[in-house]
C-alpha positions as CSV (number, residue, x, y, z in Angstrom):
1,R,-19.6,-16.8,-1.7
2,G,-18.1,-13.3,-0.1
3,R,-16.8,-12.4,-3.7
4,R,-20.0,-11.8,-5.2
5,R,-21.6,-10.4,-2.3
6,V,-19.2,-7.6,-2.1
7,R,-19.3,-7.4,-5.9
8,R,-23.0,-5.8,-5.8
9,R,-22.4,-2.6,-6.0
10,P,-25.0,-1.1,-3.5
11,L,-23.4,-3.4,-0.7
12,A,-19.6,-2.8,-1.9
13,E,-20.3,1.4,-2.1
14,T,-22.0,1.9,1.3
15,L,-19.1,0.0,3.0
16,V,-16.9,1.7,1.2
17,A,-18.5,5.4,2.0
18,A,-19.1,3.7,5.7
19,T,-15.4,3.2,5.6
20,F,-12.3,3.8,3.0
21,T,-13.9,7.7,2.0
22,N,-15.1,8.7,5.7
23,P,-13.7,11.5,6.1
24,L,-14.0,10.7,9.8
25,L,-12.1,7.7,9.8
26,T,-9.6,8.9,7.6
27,R,-6.9,9.5,9.8
28,R,-7.8,6.3,12.1
29,F,-7.2,4.1,9.0
30,L,-4.3,6.2,8.0
31,A,-2.6,5.1,11.9
32,T,-3.2,1.6,11.7
33,M,-0.8,1.2,8.5
34,L,2.2,3.7,10.5
35,Y,4.3,2.4,12.9
36,R,5.1,5.5,14.6
37,K,1.0,6.7,15.3
38,D,2.1,10.1,16.2
39,A,2.3,10.7,12.5
40,A,-0.7,10.1,11.4
41,T,-1.7,14.4,11.4
42,E,-4.9,15.6,11.1
43,R,-2.7,18.0,7.8
44,Q,-1.4,14.0,6.8
45,A,-5.3,12.9,7.0
46,E,-6.7,15.9,4.7
47,I,-4.1,15.6,2.1
48,L,-5.1,11.9,2.0
49,Q,-8.5,13.1,1.6
50,L,-8.5,15.4,-1.4
51,P,-9.0,12.6,-3.9
52,Q,-12.0,11.4,-2.1
53,R,-13.5,14.3,-3.2
54,R,-13.6,13.7,-6.3
55,S,-17.0,12.8,-8.4
56,G,-16.5,9.1,-8.7
57,T,-14.2,8.0,-5.8
58,T,-16.7,5.9,-3.6
59,Q,-17.4,3.9,-6.9
60,A,-14.2,3.5,-7.8
61,Y,-13.5,1.8,-4.4
62,A,-16.4,-0.4,-4.6
63,A,-14.9,-2.5,-7.9
64,W,-11.9,-2.8,-6.2
65,L,-13.1,-4.0,-3.0
66,P,-13.7,-7.4,-3.9
67,F,-9.9,-8.0,-4.9
68,L,-8.7,-6.5,-1.7
69,L,-11.1,-8.6,0.5
70,F,-10.8,-11.2,-2.2
71,P,-7.2,-11.0,-3.9
72,D,-7.4,-13.2,-7.3
73,R,-4.9,-16.6,-6.8
74,A,-4.3,-16.7,-10.6
75,A,-2.6,-13.2,-10.5
76,M,0.2,-12.9,-12.5
77,S,1.8,-11.1,-9.0
78,A,0.2,-14.4,-6.9
79,N,2.6,-16.7,-8.6
80,A,6.5,-16.5,-7.6
81,R,8.4,-17.5,-10.1
82,N,7.1,-13.9,-12.6
83,Y,9.4,-12.2,-10.1
84,A,11.9,-14.1,-11.1
85,S,11.9,-13.3,-15.1
86,L,12.1,-9.2,-13.8
87,R,14.6,-8.0,-15.9
88,V,14.8,-3.8,-14.8
89,P,16.9,-2.9,-12.0
90,T,14.4,-3.2,-8.7
91,A,14.8,-2.0,-5.0
92,L,13.0,-2.4,-2.5
93,I,12.0,0.0,0.2
94,W,11.0,-1.7,3.5
95,G,9.4,-0.2,6.8
96,E,11.5,-2.0,9.3
97,Q,8.4,-2.4,11.8
98,D,5.4,-2.6,8.2
99,S,2.9,-4.5,9.8
100,V,0.6,-4.4,6.5
101,T,3.3,-6.7,4.5
102,P,5.7,-7.3,7.4
103,L,9.4,-7.2,6.2
104,E,9.8,-10.5,6.0
105,Q,7.9,-10.6,2.1
106,G,10.4,-8.1,1.6
107,Q,13.2,-10.1,2.3
108,R,11.6,-12.8,-0.1
109,L,10.4,-10.6,-3.1
110,N,13.9,-9.5,-3.0
111,G,15.5,-13.4,-2.7
112,L,13.0,-14.1,-5.8
113,I,14.0,-10.7,-7.9
114,A,17.4,-11.2,-9.7
115,G,19.6,-8.2,-8.7
116,S,17.2,-6.7,-6.9
117,T,17.9,-4.9,-3.7
118,L,16.2,-4.2,0.0
119,D,16.5,-1.3,2.0
120,V,14.8,-1.4,5.4
121,I,13.7,2.3,7.1
122,D,14.0,1.9,10.9
123,G,11.6,3.3,12.7
124,S,8.8,2.9,9.8
125,G,5.7,0.7,9.5
126,H,3.9,0.4,5.7
127,I,4.4,4.6,4.9
128,P,7.8,5.8,5.2
129,H,7.3,9.0,3.1
130,I,5.2,9.7,6.1
131,E,6.9,7.8,8.8
132,A,10.4,8.8,7.9
133,P,10.4,10.8,4.6
134,E,14.3,12.5,5.5
135,K,15.6,8.3,5.9
136,L,13.5,7.3,2.9
137,I,14.9,10.4,0.7
138,A,18.2,9.5,1.2
139,V,17.2,5.3,0.2
140,L,15.6,7.1,-3.1
141,T,18.6,9.9,-3.8
142,G,21.1,7.1,-3.4
143,R,19.6,4.0,-5.7
144,L,19.2,6.7,-8.4
145,K,22.5,8.1,-8.1
146,G,23.5,4.0,-8.4
147,L,21.3,3.5,-11.8
148,R,23.6,3.9,-14.8
149,P,22.2,4.2,-18.2
150,K,22.8,2.2,-21.0
């Protein structure tokens, strides 16, 4: 019932315009995903606002909103067995203090994907490239150097 309501374009677009694409709230929303709240700078908010200025952004987010609020339980990603079928090198990188997708989820994924690795970045929440860019670059560089062409 709730999904049907949110799928109504005028309602969904109004909700998105008042929240997600509202430039007055960008920095506040960013801070909710960060462990280090001081990383939610005005400059970071400005960067995140750039795509929001494109025509159609609010409408596109409104189309996505029902899937955010009411995830599709039949989606392939909702079935844990599907992760076991992955056959590509998989490196998971997780913020230790991630409150959006907690570390336990990363650990579970790591256990489901054969041969995957999990690197945990301390002092970071959901967005390590904003909170701990040097640590993230070090992890990425190390993982990329470890790849071998077949």
